[in-house]
Amino acid sequence: MVDTTTRFFEDLDRRGFEPLLVKTSGTLRFDLHEGARSTHWLLEIDRGRVRVRPEDGEADTVVGTGPRIFGALVEGRENAIAALLRGDMTVVGDLRLVLQIERVFPGPPDSRGPRHTFSRGAA
């Protein structure tokens, strides 16, 4: 069974181009920490072209959080900036990349705007 986080990253990689990131370039790594274990996702963004790999590579910005918080982000139940301000998420590097990537996370079910609807179903 594939979890919500893996589906999110696989969907983002499969799209290949994300119009909401057309003015964004850089690398961003998400480190999801659960006890002594960490899962890593590396995003390479080049003016909207996106490539995602499950690896612990060099990045302009590194975001650290737990799988529960990240799962809530990709389900639209949590906001990245709010999680950062509460200390549930850390950022090392270029905060602008986090502000840009936050656009691709789905918003709450009743929100409006150019965010993607994330499908929980199988791809």
mmCIF file of N, CA and C in Angstrom:
data_model
loop_
_atom_site.group_PDB
_atom_site.id
_atom_site.type_symbol
_atom_site.label_atom_id
_atom_site.label_comp_id
_atom_site.label_asym_id
_atom_site.label_seq_id
_atom_site.Cartn_x
_atom_site.Cartn_y
_atom_site.Cartn_z
ATOM 1 N N MET A 1 0.848 -1.192 0.000
ATOM 2 C CA MET A 1 0.000 0.000 0.000
ATOM 3 C C MET A 1 0.887 1.247 0.000
ATOM 4 N N VAL A 2 0.596 2.181 -0.883
ATOM 5 C CA VAL A 2 1.352 3.416 -0.994
ATOM 6 C C VAL A 2 0.684 4.482 -0.136
ATOM 7 N N ASP A 3 1.496 5.182 0.673
ATOM 8 C CA ASP A 3 0.917 6.191 1.567
ATOM 9 C C ASP A 3 0.646 7.500 0.827
ATOM 10 N N THR A 4 -0.047 8.408 1.486
ATOM 11 C CA THR A 4 -0.455 9.684 0.914
ATOM 12 C C THR A 4 0.750 10.514 0.469
ATOM 13 N N THR A 5 1.798 10.526 1.267
ATOM 14 C CA THR A 5 2.987 11.300 0.937
ATOM 15 C C THR A 5 3.638 10.788 -0.344
ATOM 16 N N THR A 6 3.798 9.487 -0.449
ATOM 17 C CA THR A 6 4.402 8.899 -1.648
ATOM 18 C C THR A 6 3.547 9.202 -2.869
ATOM 19 N N ARG A 7 2.240 9.079 -2.757
ATOM 20 C CA ARG A 7 1.348 9.398 -3.881
ATOM 21 C C ARG A 7 1.494 10.853 -4.303
ATOM 22 N N PHE A 8 1.599 11.752 -3.311
ATOM 23 C CA PHE A 8 1.751 13.172 -3.607
ATOM 24 C C PHE A 8 3.012 13.418 -4.443
ATOM 25 N N PHE A 9 4.146 12.898 -3.980
ATOM 26 C CA PHE A 9 5.404 13.119 -4.688
ATOM 27 C C PHE A 9 5.422 12.420 -6.045
ATOM 28 N N GLU A 10 4.876 11.229 -6.131
ATOM 29 C CA GLU A 10 4.827 10.537 -7.423
ATOM 30 C C GLU A 10 3.946 11.296 -8.415
ATOM 31 N N ASP A 11 2.835 11.849 -7.940
ATOM 32 C CA ASP A 11 1.955 12.629 -8.802
ATOM 33 C C ASP A 11 2.656 13.899 -9.280
ATOM 34 N N LEU A 12 3.366 14.565 -8.381
ATOM 35 C CA LEU A 12 4.093 15.777 -8.749
ATOM 36 C C LEU A 12 5.163 15.467 -9.796
ATOM 37 N N ASP A 13 5.870 14.373 -9.628
ATOM 38 C CA ASP A 13 6.896 13.969 -10.588
ATOM 39 C C ASP A 13 6.269 13.588 -11.928
ATOM 40 N N ARG A 14 5.165 12.893 -11.896
ATOM 41 C CA ARG A 14 4.486 12.435 -13.109
ATOM 42 C C ARG A 14 4.006 13.626 -13.949
ATOM 43 N N ARG A 15 3.566 14.697 -13.274
ATOM 44 C CA ARG A 15 3.114 15.879 -14.016
ATOM 45 C C ARG A 15 4.266 16.480 -14.818
ATOM 46 N N GLY A 16 5.469 16.467 -14.265
ATOM 47 C CA GLY A 16 6.633 16.964 -14.984
ATOM 48 C C GLY A 16 6.711 18.476 -15.098
ATOM 49 N N PHE A 17 5.590 19.117 -15.330
ATOM 50 C CA PHE A 17 5.539 20.579 -15.406
ATOM 51 C C PHE A 17 4.418 21.059 -14.505
ATOM 52 N N GLU A 18 4.727 22.032 -13.671
ATOM 53 C CA GLU A 18 3.740 22.586 -12.746
ATOM 54 C C GLU A 18 3.618 24.087 -13.017
ATOM 55 N N PRO A 19 2.516 24.529 -13.638
ATOM 56 C CA PRO A 19 2.350 25.951 -13.973
ATOM 57 C C PRO A 19 2.454 26.886 -12.765
ATOM 58 N N LEU A 20 2.069 26.431 -11.590
ATOM 59 C CA LEU A 20 2.146 27.275 -10.405
ATOM 60 C C LEU A 20 3.589 27.563 -9.992
ATOM 61 N N LEU A 21 4.538 26.829 -10.556
ATOM 62 C CA LEU A 21 5.952 27.015 -10.211
ATOM 63 C C LEU A 21 6.761 27.574 -11.392
ATOM 64 N N VAL A 22 6.104 28.179 -12.367
ATOM 65 C CA VAL A 22 6.779 28.639 -13.576
ATOM 66 C C VAL A 22 7.845 29.707 -13.284
ATOM 67 N N LYS A 23 7.736 30.412 -12.187
ATOM 68 C CA LYS A 23 8.719 31.438 -11.828
ATOM 69 C C LYS A 23 9.681 30.945 -10.750
ATOM 70 N N THR A 24 9.755 29.635 -10.560
ATOM 71 C CA THR A 24 10.554 29.056 -9.490
ATOM 72 C C THR A 24 11.645 28.152 -10.049
ATOM 73 N N SER A 25 12.847 28.290 -9.490
ATOM 74 C CA SER A 25 13.953 27.388 -9.811
ATOM 75 C C SER A 25 14.751 27.140 -8.532
ATOM 76 N N GLY A 26 15.153 25.906 -8.329
ATOM 77 C CA GLY A 26 15.956 25.552 -7.164
ATOM 78 C C GLY A 26 15.710 24.113 -6.773
ATOM 79 N N THR A 27 16.415 23.682 -5.732
ATOM 80 C CA THR A 27 16.225 22.325 -5.218
ATOM 81 C C THR A 27 15.718 22.409 -3.785
ATOM 82 N N LEU A 28 14.842 21.494 -3.478
ATOM 83 C CA LEU A 28 14.184 21.469 -2.176
ATOM 84 C C LEU A 28 14.121 20.024 -1.715
ATOM 85 N N ARG A 29 14.579 19.776 -0.497
ATOM 86 C CA ARG A 29 14.519 18.414 0.041
ATOM 87 C C ARG A 29 13.621 18.406 1.262
ATOM 88 N N PHE A 30 12.724 17.440 1.290
ATOM 89 C CA PHE A 30 11.877 17.217 2.454
ATOM 90 C C PHE A 30 12.434 16.040 3.229
ATOM 91 N N ASP A 31 12.763 16.266 4.486
ATOM 92 C CA ASP A 31 13.228 15.217 5.388
ATOM 93 C C ASP A 31 12.107 14.933 6.374
ATOM 94 N N LEU A 32 11.504 13.761 6.249
ATOM 95 C CA LEU A 32 10.384 13.385 7.116
ATOM 96 C C LEU A 32 10.922 12.464 8.205
ATOM 97 N N HIS A 33 10.958 12.980 9.424
ATOM 98 C CA HIS A 33 11.572 12.281 10.554
ATOM 99 C C HIS A 33 10.521 11.567 11.401
ATOM 100 N N GLU A 34 10.793 10.304 11.659
ATOM 101 C CA GLU A 34 9.932 9.514 12.541
ATOM 102 C C GLU A 34 10.844 8.676 13.419
ATOM 103 N N GLY A 35 11.079 9.174 14.644
ATOM 104 C CA GLY A 35 12.024 8.511 15.530
ATOM 105 C C GLY A 35 13.421 8.588 14.941
ATOM 106 N N ALA A 36 14.125 7.476 14.900
ATOM 107 C CA ALA A 36 15.484 7.439 14.362
ATOM 108 C C ALA A 36 15.505 7.308 12.836
ATOM 109 N N ARG A 37 14.355 7.128 12.245
ATOM 110 C CA ARG A 37 14.270 6.914 10.790
ATOM 111 C C ARG A 37 13.841 8.195 10.075
ATOM 112 N N SER A 38 14.451 8.457 8.927
ATOM 113 C CA SER A 38 14.069 9.612 8.099
ATOM 114 C C SER A 38 13.845 9.159 6.666
ATOM 115 N N THR A 39 12.838 9.736 6.042
ATOM 116 C CA THR A 39 12.559 9.518 4.635
ATOM 117 C C THR A 39 12.840 10.835 3.929
ATOM 118 N N HIS A 40 13.491 10.770 2.773
ATOM 119 C CA HIS A 40 13.892 11.984 2.066
ATOM 120 C C HIS A 40 13.247 12.031 0.689
ATOM 121 N N TRP A 41 12.834 13.238 0.295
ATOM 122 C CA TRP A 41 12.294 13.488 -1.041
ATOM 123 C C TRP A 41 12.975 14.733 -1.583
ATOM 124 N N LEU A 42 13.640 14.608 -2.731
ATOM 125 C CA LEU A 42 14.362 15.709 -3.350
ATOM 126 C C LEU A 42 13.595 16.209 -4.565
ATOM 127 N N LEU A 43 13.286 17.505 -4.572
ATOM 128 C CA LEU A 43 12.579 18.138 -5.688
ATOM 129 C C LEU A 43 13.545 19.059 -6.409
ATOM 130 N N GLU A 44 13.638 18.895 -7.713
ATOM 131 C CA GLU A 44 14.404 19.801 -8.558
ATOM 132 C C GLU A 44 13.388 20.574 -9.391
ATOM 133 N N ILE A 45 13.420 21.887 -9.264
ATOM 134 C CA ILE A 45 12.452 22.739 -9.956
ATOM 135 C C ILE A 45 13.220 23.688 -10.872
ATOM 136 N N ASP A 46 12.843 23.709 -12.141
ATOM 137 C CA ASP A 46 13.471 24.594 -13.118
ATOM 138 C C ASP A 46 12.378 25.279 -13.924
ATOM 139 N N ARG A 47 11.991 26.469 -13.468
ATOM 140 C CA ARG A 47 10.954 27.269 -14.120
ATOM 141 C C ARG A 47 9.703 26.451 -14.440
ATOM 142 N N GLY A 48 9.239 25.729 -13.443
ATOM 143 C CA GLY A 48 8.013 24.953 -13.579
ATOM 144 C C GLY A 48 8.216 23.485 -13.889
ATOM 145 N N ARG A 49 9.350 23.139 -14.455
ATOM 146 C CA ARG A 49 9.641 21.724 -14.698
ATOM 147 C C ARG A 49 10.070 21.109 -13.370
ATOM 148 N N VAL A 50 9.433 20.005 -13.005
ATOM 149 C CA VAL A 50 9.662 19.399 -11.695
ATOM 150 C C VAL A 50 10.116 17.952 -11.851
ATOM 151 N N ARG A 51 11.128 17.611 -11.089
ATOM 152 C CA ARG A 51 11.585 16.224 -11.003
ATOM 153 C C ARG A 51 11.670 15.891 -9.519
ATOM 154 N N VAL A 52 11.143 14.736 -9.135
ATOM 155 C CA VAL A 52 11.116 14.313 -7.733
ATOM 156 C C VAL A 52 11.784 12.949 -7.615
ATOM 157 N N ARG A 53 12.655 12.824 -6.618
ATOM 158 C CA ARG A 53 13.324 11.549 -6.355
ATOM 159 C C ARG A 53 13.338 11.292 -4.851
ATOM 160 N N PRO A 54 13.189 10.038 -4.446
ATOM 161 C CA PRO A 54 13.277 9.701 -3.013
ATOM 162 C C PRO A 54 14.739 9.527 -2.605
ATOM 163 N N GLU A 55 15.443 10.657 -2.413
ATOM 164 C CA GLU A 55 16.853 10.562 -2.044
ATOM 165 C C GLU A 55 17.280 11.721 -1.157
ATOM 166 N N ASP A 56 18.401 11.504 -0.483
ATOM 167 C CA ASP A 56 18.979 12.462 0.442
ATOM 168 C C ASP A 56 20.128 13.182 -0.252
ATOM 169 N N GLY A 57 19.809 14.066 -1.214
ATOM 170 C CA GLY A 57 20.831 14.778 -1.963
ATOM 171 C C GLY A 57 20.967 16.217 -1.504
ATOM 172 N N GLU A 58 21.975 16.894 -2.029
ATOM 173 C CA GLU A 58 22.183 18.310 -1.746
ATOM 174 C C GLU A 58 20.976 19.114 -2.229
ATOM 175 N N ALA A 59 20.629 20.160 -1.471
ATOM 176 C CA ALA A 59 19.484 20.989 -1.842
ATOM 177 C C ALA A 59 19.701 22.421 -1.380
ATOM 178 N N ASP A 60 19.089 23.361 -2.104
ATOM 179 C CA ASP A 60 19.130 24.764 -1.709
ATOM 180 C C ASP A 60 18.390 24.984 -0.399
ATOM 181 N N THR A 61 17.328 24.213 -0.213
ATOM 182 C CA THR A 61 16.486 24.338 0.973
ATOM 183 C C THR A 61 16.130 22.956 1.483
ATOM 184 N N VAL A 62 16.204 22.780 2.799
ATOM 185 C CA VAL A 62 15.841 21.515 3.431
ATOM 186 C C VAL A 62 14.714 21.787 4.418
ATOM 187 N N VAL A 63 13.619 21.053 4.259
ATOM 188 C CA VAL A 63 12.457 21.165 5.136
ATOM 189 C C VAL A 63 12.391 19.899 5.981
ATOM 190 N N GLY A 64 12.323 20.068 7.279
ATOM 191 C CA GLY A 64 12.200 18.930 8.178
ATOM 192 C C GLY A 64 10.873 18.955 8.904
ATOM 193 N N THR A 65 10.228 17.809 8.964
ATOM 194 C CA THR A 65 8.969 17.676 9.699
ATOM 195 C C THR A 65 8.689 16.194 9.900
ATOM 196 N N GLY A 66 7.600 15.896 10.551
ATOM 197 C CA GLY A 66 7.198 14.514 10.756
ATOM 198 C C GLY A 66 6.236 14.058 9.676
ATOM 199 N N PRO A 67 6.135 12.754 9.461
ATOM 200 C CA PRO A 67 5.214 12.226 8.445
ATOM 201 C C PRO A 67 3.755 12.623 8.693
ATOM 202 N N ARG A 68 3.367 12.730 9.955
ATOM 203 C CA ARG A 68 1.975 13.104 10.266
ATOM 204 C C ARG A 68 1.668 14.523 9.790
ATOM 205 N N ILE A 69 2.566 15.463 10.076
ATOM 206 C CA ILE A 69 2.359 16.851 9.645
ATOM 207 C C ILE A 69 2.386 16.938 8.119
ATOM 208 N N PHE A 70 3.360 16.259 7.492
ATOM 209 C CA PHE A 70 3.438 16.330 6.042
ATOM 210 C C PHE A 70 2.202 15.696 5.394
ATOM 211 N N GLY A 71 1.728 14.601 5.953
ATOM 212 C CA GLY A 71 0.502 13.986 5.451
ATOM 213 C C GLY A 71 -0.674 14.943 5.512
ATOM 214 N N ALA A 72 -0.753 15.705 6.603
ATOM 215 C CA ALA A 72 -1.821 16.698 6.734
ATOM 216 C C ALA A 72 -1.664 17.812 5.696
ATOM 217 N N LEU A 73 -0.418 18.172 5.364
ATOM 218 C CA LEU A 73 -0.175 19.189 4.324
ATOM 219 C C LEU A 73 -0.706 18.716 2.976
ATOM 220 N N VAL A 74 -0.387 17.487 2.599
ATOM 221 C CA VAL A 74 -0.786 17.002 1.274
ATOM 222 C C VAL A 74 -2.256 16.623 1.204
ATOM 223 N N GLU A 75 -2.904 16.535 2.338
ATOM 224 C CA GLU A 75 -4.353 16.282 2.349
ATOM 225 C C GLU A 75 -5.153 17.575 2.491
ATOM 226 N N GLY A 76 -4.460 18.714 2.637
ATOM 227 C CA GLY A 76 -5.154 19.995 2.763
ATOM 228 C C GLY A 76 -5.669 20.287 4.154
ATOM 229 N N ARG A 77 -5.252 19.498 5.146
ATOM 230 C CA ARG A 77 -5.708 19.718 6.519
ATOM 231 C C ARG A 77 -4.748 20.597 7.314
ATOM 232 N N GLU A 78 -3.604 20.936 6.723
ATOM 233 C CA GLU A 78 -2.587 21.730 7.397
ATOM 234 C C GLU A 78 -2.018 22.735 6.410
ATOM 235 N N ASN A 79 -1.504 23.851 6.927
ATOM 236 C CA ASN A 79 -0.885 24.891 6.135
ATOM 237 C C ASN A 79 0.601 24.925 6.468
ATOM 238 N N ALA A 80 1.451 24.962 5.437
ATOM 239 C CA ALA A 80 2.900 24.913 5.635
ATOM 240 C C ALA A 80 3.418 26.086 6.464
ATOM 241 N N ILE A 81 2.921 27.265 6.201
ATOM 242 C CA ILE A 81 3.406 28.441 6.927
ATOM 243 C C ILE A 81 2.989 28.369 8.392
ATOM 244 N N ALA A 82 1.767 27.942 8.642
ATOM 245 C CA ALA A 82 1.308 27.795 10.027
ATOM 246 C C ALA A 82 2.146 26.742 10.752
ATOM 247 N N ALA A 83 2.451 25.624 10.088
ATOM 248 C CA ALA A 83 3.274 24.578 10.705
ATOM 249 C C ALA A 83 4.671 25.103 11.009
ATOM 250 N N LEU A 84 5.204 25.908 10.118
ATOM 251 C CA LEU A 84 6.518 26.504 10.329
ATOM 252 C C LEU A 84 6.504 27.455 11.529
ATOM 253 N N LEU A 85 5.503 28.297 11.601
ATOM 254 C CA LEU A 85 5.413 29.255 12.704
ATOM 255 C C LEU A 85 5.201 28.571 14.055
ATOM 256 N N ARG A 86 4.518 27.434 14.069
ATOM 257 C CA ARG A 86 4.305 26.686 15.320
ATOM 258 C C ARG A 86 5.529 25.884 15.729
ATOM 259 N N GLY A 87 6.489 25.732 14.829
ATOM 260 C CA GLY A 87 7.667 24.929 15.121
ATOM 261 C C GLY A 87 7.485 23.461 14.781
ATOM 262 N N ASP A 88 6.423 23.112 14.070
ATOM 263 C CA ASP A 88 6.194 21.725 13.656
ATOM 264 C C ASP A 88 6.976 21.380 12.392
ATOM 265 N N MET A 89 7.608 22.408 11.807
ATOM 266 C CA MET A 89 8.369 22.227 10.587
ATOM 267 C C MET A 89 9.579 23.155 10.664
ATOM 268 N N THR A 90 10.738 22.690 10.183
ATOM 269 C CA THR A 90 11.937 23.534 10.156
ATOM 270 C C THR A 90 12.358 23.746 8.707
ATOM 271 N N VAL A 91 13.026 24.869 8.466
ATOM 272 C CA VAL A 91 13.534 25.186 7.138
ATOM 273 C C VAL A 91 14.963 25.680 7.277
ATOM 274 N N VAL A 92 15.853 25.081 6.499
ATOM 275 C CA VAL A 92 17.230 25.536 6.413
ATOM 276 C C VAL A 92 17.482 25.872 4.947
ATOM 277 N N GLY A 93 17.845 27.109 4.678
ATOM 278 C CA GLY A 93 18.092 27.527 3.303
ATOM 279 C C GLY A 93 17.130 28.606 2.869
ATOM 280 N N ASP A 94 16.768 28.575 1.608
ATOM 281 C CA ASP A 94 15.964 29.616 0.968
ATOM 282 C C ASP A 94 14.472 29.435 1.272
ATOM 283 N N LEU A 95 13.963 30.232 2.181
ATOM 284 C CA LEU A 95 12.552 30.148 2.572
ATOM 285 C C LEU A 95 11.616 30.435 1.393
ATOM 286 N N ARG A 96 12.088 31.200 0.419
ATOM 287 C CA ARG A 96 11.235 31.500 -0.743
ATOM 288 C C ARG A 96 10.808 30.234 -1.474
ATOM 289 N N LEU A 97 11.673 29.217 -1.499
ATOM 290 C CA LEU A 97 11.293 27.964 -2.158
ATOM 291 C C LEU A 97 10.127 27.296 -1.439
ATOM 292 N N VAL A 98 10.115 27.385 -0.126
ATOM 293 C CA VAL A 98 9.000 26.810 0.642
ATOM 294 C C VAL A 98 7.716 27.567 0.326
ATOM 295 N N LEU A 99 7.803 28.885 0.258
ATOM 296 C CA LEU A 99 6.620 29.683 -0.053
ATOM 297 C C LEU A 99 6.090 29.362 -1.450
ATOM 298 N N GLN A 100 6.980 29.075 -2.383
ATOM 299 C CA GLN A 100 6.554 28.723 -3.733
ATOM 300 C C GLN A 100 5.940 27.321 -3.792
ATOM 301 N N ILE A 101 6.613 26.344 -3.183
ATOM 302 C CA ILE A 101 6.121 24.960 -3.247
ATOM 303 C C ILE A 101 4.813 24.802 -2.470
ATOM 304 N N GLU A 102 4.605 25.668 -1.493
ATOM 305 C CA GLU A 102 3.368 25.610 -0.709
ATOM 306 C C GLU A 102 2.143 25.778 -1.604
ATOM 307 N N ARG A 103 2.325 26.395 -2.763
ATOM 308 C CA ARG A 103 1.220 26.583 -3.704
ATOM 309 C C ARG A 103 0.672 25.275 -4.257
ATOM 310 N N VAL A 104 1.500 24.235 -4.338
ATOM 311 C CA VAL A 104 1.033 22.978 -4.932
ATOM 312 C C VAL A 104 0.327 22.076 -3.929
ATOM 313 N N PHE A 105 0.405 22.423 -2.637
ATOM 314 C CA PHE A 105 -0.342 21.650 -1.649
ATOM 315 C C PHE A 105 -1.817 22.022 -1.765
ATOM 316 N N PRO A 106 -2.693 21.049 -1.657
ATOM 317 C CA PRO A 106 -4.119 21.378 -1.725
ATOM 318 C C PRO A 106 -4.526 22.201 -0.508
ATOM 319 N N GLY A 107 -5.466 23.090 -0.717
ATOM 320 C CA GLY A 107 -6.002 23.868 0.391
ATOM 321 C C GLY A 107 -7.128 23.103 1.057
ATOM 322 N N PRO A 108 -7.713 23.698 2.088
ATOM 323 C CA PRO A 108 -8.866 23.065 2.731
ATOM 324 C C PRO A 108 -9.983 22.845 1.710
ATOM 325 N N PRO A 109 -10.844 21.880 1.949
ATOM 326 C CA PRO A 109 -11.904 21.555 0.984
ATOM 327 C C PRO A 109 -12.759 22.749 0.564
ATOM 328 N N ASP A 110 -12.937 23.741 1.439
ATOM 329 C CA ASP A 110 -13.783 24.887 1.111
ATOM 330 C C ASP A 110 -12.985 26.079 0.576
ATOM 331 N N SER A 111 -11.690 25.904 0.284
ATOM 332 C CA SER A 111 -10.872 27.021 -0.201
ATOM 333 C C SER A 111 -11.063 27.223 -1.697
ATOM 334 N N ARG A 112 -10.698 28.417 -2.158
ATOM 335 C CA ARG A 112 -10.762 28.741 -3.575
ATOM 336 C C ARG A 112 -9.374 29.186 -4.017
ATOM 337 N N GLY A 113 -9.081 29.015 -5.280
ATOM 338 C CA GLY A 113 -7.796 29.469 -5.796
ATOM 339 C C GLY A 113 -7.144 28.415 -6.665
ATOM 340 N N PRO A 114 -5.952 28.729 -7.181
ATOM 341 C CA PRO A 114 -5.307 27.855 -8.167
ATOM 342 C C PRO A 114 -4.506 26.712 -7.556
ATOM 343 N N ARG A 115 -5.060 26.042 -6.580
ATOM 344 C CA ARG A 115 -4.361 24.904 -5.995
ATOM 345 C C ARG A 115 -4.860 23.626 -6.627
ATOM 346 N N HIS A 116 -4.028 22.606 -6.568
ATOM 347 C CA HIS A 116 -4.404 21.317 -7.135
ATOM 348 C C HIS A 116 -5.290 20.560 -6.161
ATOM 349 N N THR A 117 -6.176 19.771 -6.717
ATOM 350 C CA THR A 117 -6.934 18.834 -5.917
ATOM 351 C C THR A 117 -6.148 17.532 -5.935
ATOM 352 N N PHE A 118 -5.799 17.051 -4.770
ATOM 353 C CA PHE A 118 -4.994 15.847 -4.672
ATOM 354 C C PHE A 118 -5.915 14.646 -4.552
ATOM 355 N N SER A 119 -5.771 13.713 -5.452
ATOM 356 C CA SER A 119 -6.619 12.517 -5.455
ATOM 357 C C SER A 119 -6.057 11.475 -4.518
ATOM 358 N N ARG A 120 -6.877 10.952 -3.653
ATOM 359 C CA ARG A 120 -6.441 9.902 -2.720
ATOM 360 C C ARG A 120 -6.496 8.525 -3.365
ATOM 361 N N GLY A 121 -7.108 8.454 -4.533
ATOM 362 C CA GLY A 121 -7.245 7.164 -5.211
ATOM 363 C C GLY A 121 -5.945 6.705 -5.839
ATOM 364 N N ALA A 122 -5.956 5.494 -6.327
ATOM 365 C CA ALA A 122 -4.756 4.926 -6.972
ATOM 366 C C ALA A 122 -4.475 5.680 -8.268
ATOM 367 N N ALA A 123 -3.207 5.775 -8.590
ATOM 368 C CA ALA A 123 -2.802 6.503 -9.807
ATOM 369 C C ALA A 123 -2.957 5.645 -11.029
#
